[in-house]
PDB file of C-alpha atoms in Angstrom:
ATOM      1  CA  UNK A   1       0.000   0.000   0.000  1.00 42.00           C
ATOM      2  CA  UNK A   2       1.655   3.502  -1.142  1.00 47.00           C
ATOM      3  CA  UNK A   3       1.802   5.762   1.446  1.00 47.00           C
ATOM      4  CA  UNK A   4       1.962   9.680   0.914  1.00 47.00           C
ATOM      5  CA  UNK A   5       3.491  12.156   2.817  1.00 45.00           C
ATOM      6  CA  UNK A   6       0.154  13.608   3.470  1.00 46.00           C
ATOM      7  CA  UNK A   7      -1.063  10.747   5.054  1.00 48.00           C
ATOM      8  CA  UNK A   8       2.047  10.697   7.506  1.00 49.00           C
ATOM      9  CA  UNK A   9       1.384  12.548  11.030  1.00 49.00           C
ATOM     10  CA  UNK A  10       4.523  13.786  13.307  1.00 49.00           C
ATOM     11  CA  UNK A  11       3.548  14.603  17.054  1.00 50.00           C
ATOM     12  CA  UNK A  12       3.760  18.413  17.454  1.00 51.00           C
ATOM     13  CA  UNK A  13       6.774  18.129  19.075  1.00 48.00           C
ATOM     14  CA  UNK A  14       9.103  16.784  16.475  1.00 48.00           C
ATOM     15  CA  UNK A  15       8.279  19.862  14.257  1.00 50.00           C
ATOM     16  CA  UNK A  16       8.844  22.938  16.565  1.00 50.00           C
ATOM     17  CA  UNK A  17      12.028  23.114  18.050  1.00 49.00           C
ATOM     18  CA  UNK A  18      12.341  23.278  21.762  1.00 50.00           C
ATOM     19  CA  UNK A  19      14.296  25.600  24.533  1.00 48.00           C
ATOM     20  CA  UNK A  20      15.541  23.651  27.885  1.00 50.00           C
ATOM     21  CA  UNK A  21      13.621  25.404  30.420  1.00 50.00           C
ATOM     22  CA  UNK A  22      16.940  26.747  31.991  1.00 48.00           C
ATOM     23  CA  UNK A  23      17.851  28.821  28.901  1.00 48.00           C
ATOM     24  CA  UNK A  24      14.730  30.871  29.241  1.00 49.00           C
ATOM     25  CA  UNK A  25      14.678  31.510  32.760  1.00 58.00           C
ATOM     26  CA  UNK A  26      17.903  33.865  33.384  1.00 53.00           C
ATOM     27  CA  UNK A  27      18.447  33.048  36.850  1.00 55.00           C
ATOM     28  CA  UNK A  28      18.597  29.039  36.120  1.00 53.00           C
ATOM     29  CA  UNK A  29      21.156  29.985  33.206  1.00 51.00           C
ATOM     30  CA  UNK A  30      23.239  32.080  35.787  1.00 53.00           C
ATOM     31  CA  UNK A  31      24.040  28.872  38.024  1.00 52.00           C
ATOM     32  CA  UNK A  32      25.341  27.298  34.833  1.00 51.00           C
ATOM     33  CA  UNK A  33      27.687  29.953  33.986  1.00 57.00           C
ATOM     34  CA  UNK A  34      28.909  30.967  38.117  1.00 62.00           C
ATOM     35  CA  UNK A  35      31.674  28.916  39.497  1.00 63.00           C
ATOM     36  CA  UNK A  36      30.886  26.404  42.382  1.00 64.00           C
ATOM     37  CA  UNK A  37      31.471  27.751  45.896  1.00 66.00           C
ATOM     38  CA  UNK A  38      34.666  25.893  47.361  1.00 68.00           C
ATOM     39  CA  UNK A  39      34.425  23.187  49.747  1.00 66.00           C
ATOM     40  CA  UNK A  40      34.885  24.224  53.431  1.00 66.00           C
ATOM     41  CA  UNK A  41      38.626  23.236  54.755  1.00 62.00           C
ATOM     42  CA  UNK A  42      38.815  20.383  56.867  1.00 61.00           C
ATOM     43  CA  UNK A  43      39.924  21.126  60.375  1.00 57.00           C
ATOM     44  CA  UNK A  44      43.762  20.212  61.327  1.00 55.00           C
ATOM     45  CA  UNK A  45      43.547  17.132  63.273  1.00 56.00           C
ATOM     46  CA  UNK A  46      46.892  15.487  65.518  1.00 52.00           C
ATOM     47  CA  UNK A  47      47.618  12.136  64.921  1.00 57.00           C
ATOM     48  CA  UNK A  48      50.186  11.621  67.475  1.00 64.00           C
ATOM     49  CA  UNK A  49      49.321   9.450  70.141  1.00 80.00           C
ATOM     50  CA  UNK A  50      48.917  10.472  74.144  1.00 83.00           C
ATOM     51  CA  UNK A  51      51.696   9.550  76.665  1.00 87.00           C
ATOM     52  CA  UNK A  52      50.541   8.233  80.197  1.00 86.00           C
ATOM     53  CA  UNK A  53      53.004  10.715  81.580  1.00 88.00           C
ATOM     54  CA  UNK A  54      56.097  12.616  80.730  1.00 92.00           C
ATOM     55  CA  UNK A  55      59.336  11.165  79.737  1.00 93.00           C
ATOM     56  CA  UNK A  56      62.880  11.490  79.452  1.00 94.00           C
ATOM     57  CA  UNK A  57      65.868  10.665  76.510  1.00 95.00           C
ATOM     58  CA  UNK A  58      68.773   8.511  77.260  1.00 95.00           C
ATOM     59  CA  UNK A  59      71.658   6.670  75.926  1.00 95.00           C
ATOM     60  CA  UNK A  60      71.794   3.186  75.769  1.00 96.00           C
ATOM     61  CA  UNK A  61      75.235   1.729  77.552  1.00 96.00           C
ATOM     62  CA  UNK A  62      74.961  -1.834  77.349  1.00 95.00           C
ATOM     63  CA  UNK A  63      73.869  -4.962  78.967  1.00 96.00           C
ATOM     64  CA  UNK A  64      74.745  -7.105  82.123  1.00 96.00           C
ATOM     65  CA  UNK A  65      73.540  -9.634  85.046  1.00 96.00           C
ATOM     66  CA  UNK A  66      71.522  -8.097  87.609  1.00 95.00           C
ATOM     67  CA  UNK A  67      71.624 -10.212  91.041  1.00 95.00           C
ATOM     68  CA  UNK A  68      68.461  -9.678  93.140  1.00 92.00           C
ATOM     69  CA  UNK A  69      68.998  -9.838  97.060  1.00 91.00           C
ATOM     70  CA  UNK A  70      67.245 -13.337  96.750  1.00 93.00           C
ATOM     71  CA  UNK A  71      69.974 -14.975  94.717  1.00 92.00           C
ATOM     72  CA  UNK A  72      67.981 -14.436  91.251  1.00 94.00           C
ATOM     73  CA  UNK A  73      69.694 -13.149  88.105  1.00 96.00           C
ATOM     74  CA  UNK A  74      68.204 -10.728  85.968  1.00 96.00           C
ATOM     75  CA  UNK A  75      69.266  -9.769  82.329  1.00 96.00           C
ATOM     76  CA  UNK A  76      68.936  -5.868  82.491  1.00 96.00           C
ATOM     77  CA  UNK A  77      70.139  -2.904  80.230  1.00 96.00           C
ATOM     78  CA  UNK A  78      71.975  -0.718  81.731  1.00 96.00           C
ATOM     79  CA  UNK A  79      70.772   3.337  80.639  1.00 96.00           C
ATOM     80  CA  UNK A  80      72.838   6.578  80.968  1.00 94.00           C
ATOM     81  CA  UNK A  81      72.035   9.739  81.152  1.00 93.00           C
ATOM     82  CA  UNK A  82      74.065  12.633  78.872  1.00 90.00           C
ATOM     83  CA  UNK A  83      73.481  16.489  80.123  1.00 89.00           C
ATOM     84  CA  UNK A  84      70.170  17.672  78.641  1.00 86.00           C
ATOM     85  CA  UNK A  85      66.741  16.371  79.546  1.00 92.00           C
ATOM     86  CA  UNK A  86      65.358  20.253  79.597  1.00 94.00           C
ATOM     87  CA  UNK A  87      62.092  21.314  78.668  1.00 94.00           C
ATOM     88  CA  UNK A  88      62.227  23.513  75.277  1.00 94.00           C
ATOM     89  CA  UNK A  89      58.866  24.528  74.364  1.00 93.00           C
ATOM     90  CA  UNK A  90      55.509  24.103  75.953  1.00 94.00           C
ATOM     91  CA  UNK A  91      52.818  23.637  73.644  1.00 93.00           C
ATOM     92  CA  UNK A  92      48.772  24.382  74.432  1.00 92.00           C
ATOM     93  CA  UNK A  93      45.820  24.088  72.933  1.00 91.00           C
ATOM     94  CA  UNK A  94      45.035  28.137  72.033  1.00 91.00           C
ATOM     95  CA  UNK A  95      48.616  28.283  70.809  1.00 91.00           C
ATOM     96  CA  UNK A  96      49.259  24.705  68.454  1.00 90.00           C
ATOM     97  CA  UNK A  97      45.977  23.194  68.836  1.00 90.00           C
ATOM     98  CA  UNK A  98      46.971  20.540  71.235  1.00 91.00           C
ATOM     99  CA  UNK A  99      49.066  20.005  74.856  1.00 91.00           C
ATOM    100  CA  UNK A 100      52.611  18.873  74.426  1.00 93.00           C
ATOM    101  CA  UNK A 101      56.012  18.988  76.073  1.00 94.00           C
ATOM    102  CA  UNK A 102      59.226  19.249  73.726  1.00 94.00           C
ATOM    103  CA  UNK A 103      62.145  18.074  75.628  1.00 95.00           C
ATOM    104  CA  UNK A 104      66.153  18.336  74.389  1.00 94.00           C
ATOM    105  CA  UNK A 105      68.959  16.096  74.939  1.00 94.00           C
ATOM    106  CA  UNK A 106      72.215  15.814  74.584  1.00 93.00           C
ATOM    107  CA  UNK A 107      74.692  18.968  74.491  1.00 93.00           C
ATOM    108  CA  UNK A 108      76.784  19.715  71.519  1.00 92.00           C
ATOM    109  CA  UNK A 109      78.302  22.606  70.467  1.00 94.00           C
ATOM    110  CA  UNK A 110      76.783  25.762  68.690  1.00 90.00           C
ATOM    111  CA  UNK A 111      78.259  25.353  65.035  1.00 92.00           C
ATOM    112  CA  UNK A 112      76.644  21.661  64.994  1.00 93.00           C
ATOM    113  CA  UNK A 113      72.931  22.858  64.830  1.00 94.00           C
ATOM    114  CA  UNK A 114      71.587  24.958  62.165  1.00 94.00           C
ATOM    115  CA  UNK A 115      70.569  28.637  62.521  1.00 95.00           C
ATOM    116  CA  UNK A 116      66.906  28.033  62.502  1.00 94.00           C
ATOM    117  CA  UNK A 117      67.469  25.485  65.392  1.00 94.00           C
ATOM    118  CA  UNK A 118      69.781  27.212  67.114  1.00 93.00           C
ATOM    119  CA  UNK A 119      67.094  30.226  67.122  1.00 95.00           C
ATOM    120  CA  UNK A 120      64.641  28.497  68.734  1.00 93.00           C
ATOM    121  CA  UNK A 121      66.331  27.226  71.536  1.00 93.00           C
ATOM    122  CA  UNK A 122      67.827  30.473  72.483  1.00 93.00           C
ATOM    123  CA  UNK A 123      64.331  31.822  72.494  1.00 92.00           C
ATOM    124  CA  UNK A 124      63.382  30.002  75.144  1.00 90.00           C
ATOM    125  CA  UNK A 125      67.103  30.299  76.992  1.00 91.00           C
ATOM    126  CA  UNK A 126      68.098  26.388  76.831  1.00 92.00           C
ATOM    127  CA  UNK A 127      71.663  25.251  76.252  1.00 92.00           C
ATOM    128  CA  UNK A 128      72.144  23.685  72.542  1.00 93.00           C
ATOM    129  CA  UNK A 129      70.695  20.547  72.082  1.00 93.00           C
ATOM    130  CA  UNK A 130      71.305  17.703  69.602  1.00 94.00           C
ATOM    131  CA  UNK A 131      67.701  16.355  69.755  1.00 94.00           C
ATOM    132  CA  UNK A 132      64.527  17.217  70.737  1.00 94.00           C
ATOM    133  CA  UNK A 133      61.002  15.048  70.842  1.00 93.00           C
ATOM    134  CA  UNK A 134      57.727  15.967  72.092  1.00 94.00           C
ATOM    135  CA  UNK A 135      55.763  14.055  74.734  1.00 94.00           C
ATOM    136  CA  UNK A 136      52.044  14.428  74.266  1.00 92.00           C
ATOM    137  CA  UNK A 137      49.999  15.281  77.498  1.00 90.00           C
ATOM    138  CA  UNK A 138      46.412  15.528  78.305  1.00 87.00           C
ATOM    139  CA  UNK A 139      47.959  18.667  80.769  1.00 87.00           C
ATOM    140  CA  UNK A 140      51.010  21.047  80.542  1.00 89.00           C
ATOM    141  CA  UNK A 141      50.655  22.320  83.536  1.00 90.00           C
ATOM    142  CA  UNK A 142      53.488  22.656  86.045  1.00 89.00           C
ATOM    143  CA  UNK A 143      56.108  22.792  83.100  1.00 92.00           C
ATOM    144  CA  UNK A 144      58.063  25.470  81.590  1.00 92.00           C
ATOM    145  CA  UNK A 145      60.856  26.574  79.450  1.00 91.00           C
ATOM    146  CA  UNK A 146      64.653  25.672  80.169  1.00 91.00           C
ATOM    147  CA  UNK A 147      63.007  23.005  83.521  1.00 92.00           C
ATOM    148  CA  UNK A 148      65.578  20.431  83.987  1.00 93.00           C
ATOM    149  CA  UNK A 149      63.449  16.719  83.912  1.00 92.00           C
ATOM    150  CA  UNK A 150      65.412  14.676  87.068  1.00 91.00           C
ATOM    151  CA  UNK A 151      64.775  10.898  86.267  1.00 90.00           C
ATOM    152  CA  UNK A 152      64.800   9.870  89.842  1.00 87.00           C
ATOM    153  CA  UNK A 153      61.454  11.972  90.464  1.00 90.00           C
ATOM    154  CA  UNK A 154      59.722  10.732  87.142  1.00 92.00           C
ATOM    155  CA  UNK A 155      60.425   7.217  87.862  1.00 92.00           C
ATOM    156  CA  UNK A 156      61.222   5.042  90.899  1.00 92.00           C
ATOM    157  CA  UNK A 157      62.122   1.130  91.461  1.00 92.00           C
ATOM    158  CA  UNK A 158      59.380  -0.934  90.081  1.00 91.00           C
ATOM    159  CA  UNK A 159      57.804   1.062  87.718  1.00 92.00           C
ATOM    160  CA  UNK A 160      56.787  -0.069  84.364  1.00 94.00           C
ATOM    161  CA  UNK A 161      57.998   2.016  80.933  1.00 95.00           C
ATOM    162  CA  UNK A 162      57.920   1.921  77.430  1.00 95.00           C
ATOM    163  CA  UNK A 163      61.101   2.326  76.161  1.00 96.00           C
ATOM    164  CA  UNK A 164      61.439   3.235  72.034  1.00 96.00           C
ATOM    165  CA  UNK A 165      64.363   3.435  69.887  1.00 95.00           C
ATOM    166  CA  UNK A 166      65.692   2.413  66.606  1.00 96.00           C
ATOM    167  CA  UNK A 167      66.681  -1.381  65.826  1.00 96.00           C
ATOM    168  CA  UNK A 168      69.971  -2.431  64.919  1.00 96.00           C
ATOM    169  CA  UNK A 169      70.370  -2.425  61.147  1.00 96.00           C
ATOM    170  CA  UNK A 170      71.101  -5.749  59.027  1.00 96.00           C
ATOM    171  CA  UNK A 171      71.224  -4.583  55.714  1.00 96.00           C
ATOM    172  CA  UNK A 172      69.680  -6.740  52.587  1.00 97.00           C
ATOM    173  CA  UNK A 173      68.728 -10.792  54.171  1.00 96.00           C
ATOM    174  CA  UNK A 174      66.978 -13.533  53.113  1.00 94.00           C
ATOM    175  CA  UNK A 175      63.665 -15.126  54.198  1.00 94.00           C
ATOM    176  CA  UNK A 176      65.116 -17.450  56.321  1.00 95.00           C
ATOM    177  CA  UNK A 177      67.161 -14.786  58.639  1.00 96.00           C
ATOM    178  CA  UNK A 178      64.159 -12.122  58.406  1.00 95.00           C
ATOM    179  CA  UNK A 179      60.871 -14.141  58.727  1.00 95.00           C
ATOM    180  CA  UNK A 180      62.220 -17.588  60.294  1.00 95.00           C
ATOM    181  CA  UNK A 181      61.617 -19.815  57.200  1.00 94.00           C
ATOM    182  CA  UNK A 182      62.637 -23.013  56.856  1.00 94.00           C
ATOM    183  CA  UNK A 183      65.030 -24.229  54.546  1.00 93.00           C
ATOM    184  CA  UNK A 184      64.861 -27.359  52.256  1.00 92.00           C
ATOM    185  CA  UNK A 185      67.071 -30.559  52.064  1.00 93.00           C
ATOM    186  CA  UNK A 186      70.764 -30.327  52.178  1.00 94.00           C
ATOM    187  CA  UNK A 187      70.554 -33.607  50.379  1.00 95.00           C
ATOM    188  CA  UNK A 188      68.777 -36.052  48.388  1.00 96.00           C
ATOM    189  CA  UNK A 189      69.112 -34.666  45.492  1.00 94.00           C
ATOM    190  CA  UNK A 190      67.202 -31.457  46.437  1.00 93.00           C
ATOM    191  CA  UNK A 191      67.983 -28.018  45.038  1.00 91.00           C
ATOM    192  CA  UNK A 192      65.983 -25.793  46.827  1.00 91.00           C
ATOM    193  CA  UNK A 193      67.897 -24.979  49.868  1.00 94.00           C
ATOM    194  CA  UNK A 194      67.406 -21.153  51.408  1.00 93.00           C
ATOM    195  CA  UNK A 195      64.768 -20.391  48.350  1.00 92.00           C
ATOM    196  CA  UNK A 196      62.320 -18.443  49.204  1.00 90.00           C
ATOM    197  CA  UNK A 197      60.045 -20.547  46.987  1.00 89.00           C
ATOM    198  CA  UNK A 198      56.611 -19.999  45.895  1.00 90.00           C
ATOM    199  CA  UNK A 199      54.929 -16.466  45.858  1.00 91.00           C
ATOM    200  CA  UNK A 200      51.612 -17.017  45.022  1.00 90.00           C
ATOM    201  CA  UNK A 201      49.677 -18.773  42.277  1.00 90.00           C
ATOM    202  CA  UNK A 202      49.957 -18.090  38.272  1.00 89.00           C
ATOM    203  CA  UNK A 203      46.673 -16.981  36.072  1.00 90.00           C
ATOM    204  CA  UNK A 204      44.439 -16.413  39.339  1.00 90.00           C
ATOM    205  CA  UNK A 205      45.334 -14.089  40.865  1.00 90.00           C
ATOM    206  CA  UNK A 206      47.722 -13.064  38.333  1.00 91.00           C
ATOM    207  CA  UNK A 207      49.512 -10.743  41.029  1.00 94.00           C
ATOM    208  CA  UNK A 208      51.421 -10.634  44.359  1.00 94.00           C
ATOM    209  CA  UNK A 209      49.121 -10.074  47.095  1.00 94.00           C
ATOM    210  CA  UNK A 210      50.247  -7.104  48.709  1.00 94.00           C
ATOM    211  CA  UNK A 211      52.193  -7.758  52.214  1.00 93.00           C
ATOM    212  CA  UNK A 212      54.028 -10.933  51.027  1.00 94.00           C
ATOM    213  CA  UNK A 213      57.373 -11.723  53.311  1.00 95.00           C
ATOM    214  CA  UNK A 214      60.003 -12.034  50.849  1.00 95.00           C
ATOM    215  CA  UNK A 215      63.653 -10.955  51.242  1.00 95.00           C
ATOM    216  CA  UNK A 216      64.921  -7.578  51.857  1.00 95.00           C
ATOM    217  CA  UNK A 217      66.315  -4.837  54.121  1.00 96.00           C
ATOM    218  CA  UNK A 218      66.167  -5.862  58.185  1.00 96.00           C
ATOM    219  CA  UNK A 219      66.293  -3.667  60.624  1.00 95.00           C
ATOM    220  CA  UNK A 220      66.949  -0.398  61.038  1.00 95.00           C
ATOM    221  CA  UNK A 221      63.042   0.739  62.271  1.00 95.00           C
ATOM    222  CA  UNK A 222      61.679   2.595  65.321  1.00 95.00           C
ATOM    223  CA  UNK A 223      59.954   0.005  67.637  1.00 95.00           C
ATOM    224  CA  UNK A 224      58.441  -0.034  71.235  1.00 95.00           C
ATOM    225  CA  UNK A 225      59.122  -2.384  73.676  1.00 96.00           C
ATOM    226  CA  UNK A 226      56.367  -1.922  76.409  1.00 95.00           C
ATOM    227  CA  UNK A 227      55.677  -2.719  80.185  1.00 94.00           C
ATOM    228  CA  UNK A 228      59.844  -3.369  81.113  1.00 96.00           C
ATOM    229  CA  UNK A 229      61.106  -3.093  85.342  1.00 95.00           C
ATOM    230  CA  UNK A 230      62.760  -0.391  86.307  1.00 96.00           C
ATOM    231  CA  UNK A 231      65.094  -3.167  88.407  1.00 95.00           C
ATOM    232  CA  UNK A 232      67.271  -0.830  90.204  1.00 94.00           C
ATOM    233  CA  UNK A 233      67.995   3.433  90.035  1.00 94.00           C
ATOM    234  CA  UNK A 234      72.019   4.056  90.728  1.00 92.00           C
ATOM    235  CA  UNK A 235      72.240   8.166  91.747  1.00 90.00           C
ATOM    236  CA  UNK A 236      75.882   7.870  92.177  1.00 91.00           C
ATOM    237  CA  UNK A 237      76.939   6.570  88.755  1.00 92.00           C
ATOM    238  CA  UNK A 238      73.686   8.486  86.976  1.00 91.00           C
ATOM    239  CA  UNK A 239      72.491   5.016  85.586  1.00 94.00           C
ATOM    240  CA  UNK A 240      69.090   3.182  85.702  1.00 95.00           C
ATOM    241  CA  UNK A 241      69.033  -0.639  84.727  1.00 96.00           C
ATOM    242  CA  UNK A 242      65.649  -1.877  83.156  1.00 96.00           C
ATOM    243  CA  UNK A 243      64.687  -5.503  82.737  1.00 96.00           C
ATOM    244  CA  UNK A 244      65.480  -6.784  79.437  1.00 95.00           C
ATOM    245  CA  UNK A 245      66.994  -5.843  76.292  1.00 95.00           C
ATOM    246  CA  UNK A 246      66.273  -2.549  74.870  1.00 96.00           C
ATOM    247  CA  UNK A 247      66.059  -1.648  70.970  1.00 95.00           C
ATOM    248  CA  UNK A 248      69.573  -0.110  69.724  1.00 94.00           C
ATOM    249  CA  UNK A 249      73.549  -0.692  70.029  1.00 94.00           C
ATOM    250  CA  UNK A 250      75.525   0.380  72.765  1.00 95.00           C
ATOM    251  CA  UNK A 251      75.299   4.496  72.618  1.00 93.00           C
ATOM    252  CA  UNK A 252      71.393   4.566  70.985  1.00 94.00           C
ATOM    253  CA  UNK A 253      69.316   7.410  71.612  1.00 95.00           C
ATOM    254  CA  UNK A 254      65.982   5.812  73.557  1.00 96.00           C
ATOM    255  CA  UNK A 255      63.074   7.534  74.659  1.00 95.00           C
ATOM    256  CA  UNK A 256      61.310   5.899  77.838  1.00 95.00           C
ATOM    257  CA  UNK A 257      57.781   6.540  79.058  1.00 95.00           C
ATOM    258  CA  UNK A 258      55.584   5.466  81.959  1.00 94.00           C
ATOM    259  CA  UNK A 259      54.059   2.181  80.406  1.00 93.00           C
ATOM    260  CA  UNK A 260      50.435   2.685  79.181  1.00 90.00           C
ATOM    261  CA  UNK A 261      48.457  -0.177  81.128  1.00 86.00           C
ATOM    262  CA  UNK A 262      44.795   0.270  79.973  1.00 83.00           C
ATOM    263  CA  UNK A 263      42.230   1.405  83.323  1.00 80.00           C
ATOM    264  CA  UNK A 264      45.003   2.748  85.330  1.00 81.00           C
ATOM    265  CA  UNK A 265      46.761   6.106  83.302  1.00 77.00           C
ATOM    266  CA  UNK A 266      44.566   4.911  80.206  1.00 76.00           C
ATOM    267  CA  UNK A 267      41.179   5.378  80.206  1.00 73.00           C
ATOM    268  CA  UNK A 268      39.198   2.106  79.083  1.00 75.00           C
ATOM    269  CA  UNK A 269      37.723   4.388  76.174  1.00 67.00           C
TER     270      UNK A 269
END
């Protein structure tokens, strides 16, 4: 059947062309055209954690057997004290946005610290120090510039710390050495003997999972060892002895803290 073009009806709509409602009103069009307002700035937030008290730096000096008046041996390391220990800036909450104590330790002389260092601790009329760390309180109160910290009335016999520091280095090892692996045969024909071995499967997944313990560099990281015995405090020689083995060769910069024990200077929260 021949059809004319006559015969043929369009809707209404197909033959009159039509504005988006947004064109014709001006102040719909004006939101196009404006630039969007900027997203509000997020508020500065401190990610460092809260010490259960204020702390102290010291120098690690080596280890040694304790003997306990009961007959009992103790391994303990055995911590000294360099000059330093001095309070170098108080920090608040109207003035950095949160409570902290920087402490300095260790005295060296003026031409081994930078200007900009050496600036800021003659503003607040302290000695030059080598380094300086912050101890994070939920109060500052009672402390002030160029205050000398005296271990003996932080800490006394018996008390529990956290002691941090930097690990000895061990350079580039294998898995056996860095993750405790076990080896293969030494015999019987076997040639897999410290290979690492499989890494994970072929077509699925295809990858590596992420996190994988596989050879490589050892050492050489800031760790916490918590909860260690203050075994004994010696005023005459200016040493402290603490139950254990601490983080660090002989002459390693430590940082020790009351311990954090959860319900007692930790709230359960």
């Amino acid at each position: 059947m021949a059809m004319t073009m006559a015969s043929l009806s369009f809707p209404s709509s197909l033959n009159k062309p039509t504005l988006s409602s947004s064109l014709l009103n001006p102040s719909k069009a004006s939101s196009f055209l404006t630039k969007p307002s900027p997203k509000p700035k997020r508020a500065l937030t401190i990610s460092m954690s809260m010490e259960a008290g204020i702390g102290v730096m010291a120098s690690k000096l080596g280890m040694m057997s304790f003997f306990e008046p009961d007959g009992t041996v103790v391994p303990v390391t055995v911590v000294g004290f360099r000059e330093g220990n001095i309070v170098t800036q108080v920090k608040t909450l109207a003035t950095d946005g949160y409570d902290a104590v920087q402490v300095g330790y260790r005295r060296v002389r003026d031409k081994k610290l930078t200007k900009p260092e050496t600036g800021h601790l003659e503003k607040a009329g302290v000695i030059p120090l080598r380094h300086l760390q912050e101890f994070r309180l939920t109060s500052v109160e009672g402390f002030e510039p160029n205050q000398k910290l005296v271990f003996d009335e932080i800490f006394k016999e018996g008390d529990l710390v956290d002691v941090a520091g930097t690990t000895i280095g061990k350079g580039f090892q294998g898995g056996i050495k860095r993750h405790n692996f076990k080896r293969g045969q030494m015999t019987h024909g076997s040639k897999s003997h410290r290979a690492l071995g499989s890494i994970g499967a072929g077509t699925t997944p295809g990858r590596v999972y992420k996190g994988k313990k596989m050879p490589g560099r050892m050492g050489g990281t800031r760790t916490k060892i918590r909860k260690l015995k203050i075994v004994k405090v010696d005023k005459e020689l200016n040493v402290v002895m603490i139950k254990g083995a601490l983080p660090g060769k002989p002459g390693n910069i430590l940082r020790i803290t009351p311990a954090k024990i959860v319900g007692v200077n930790i709230p359960k929260n």
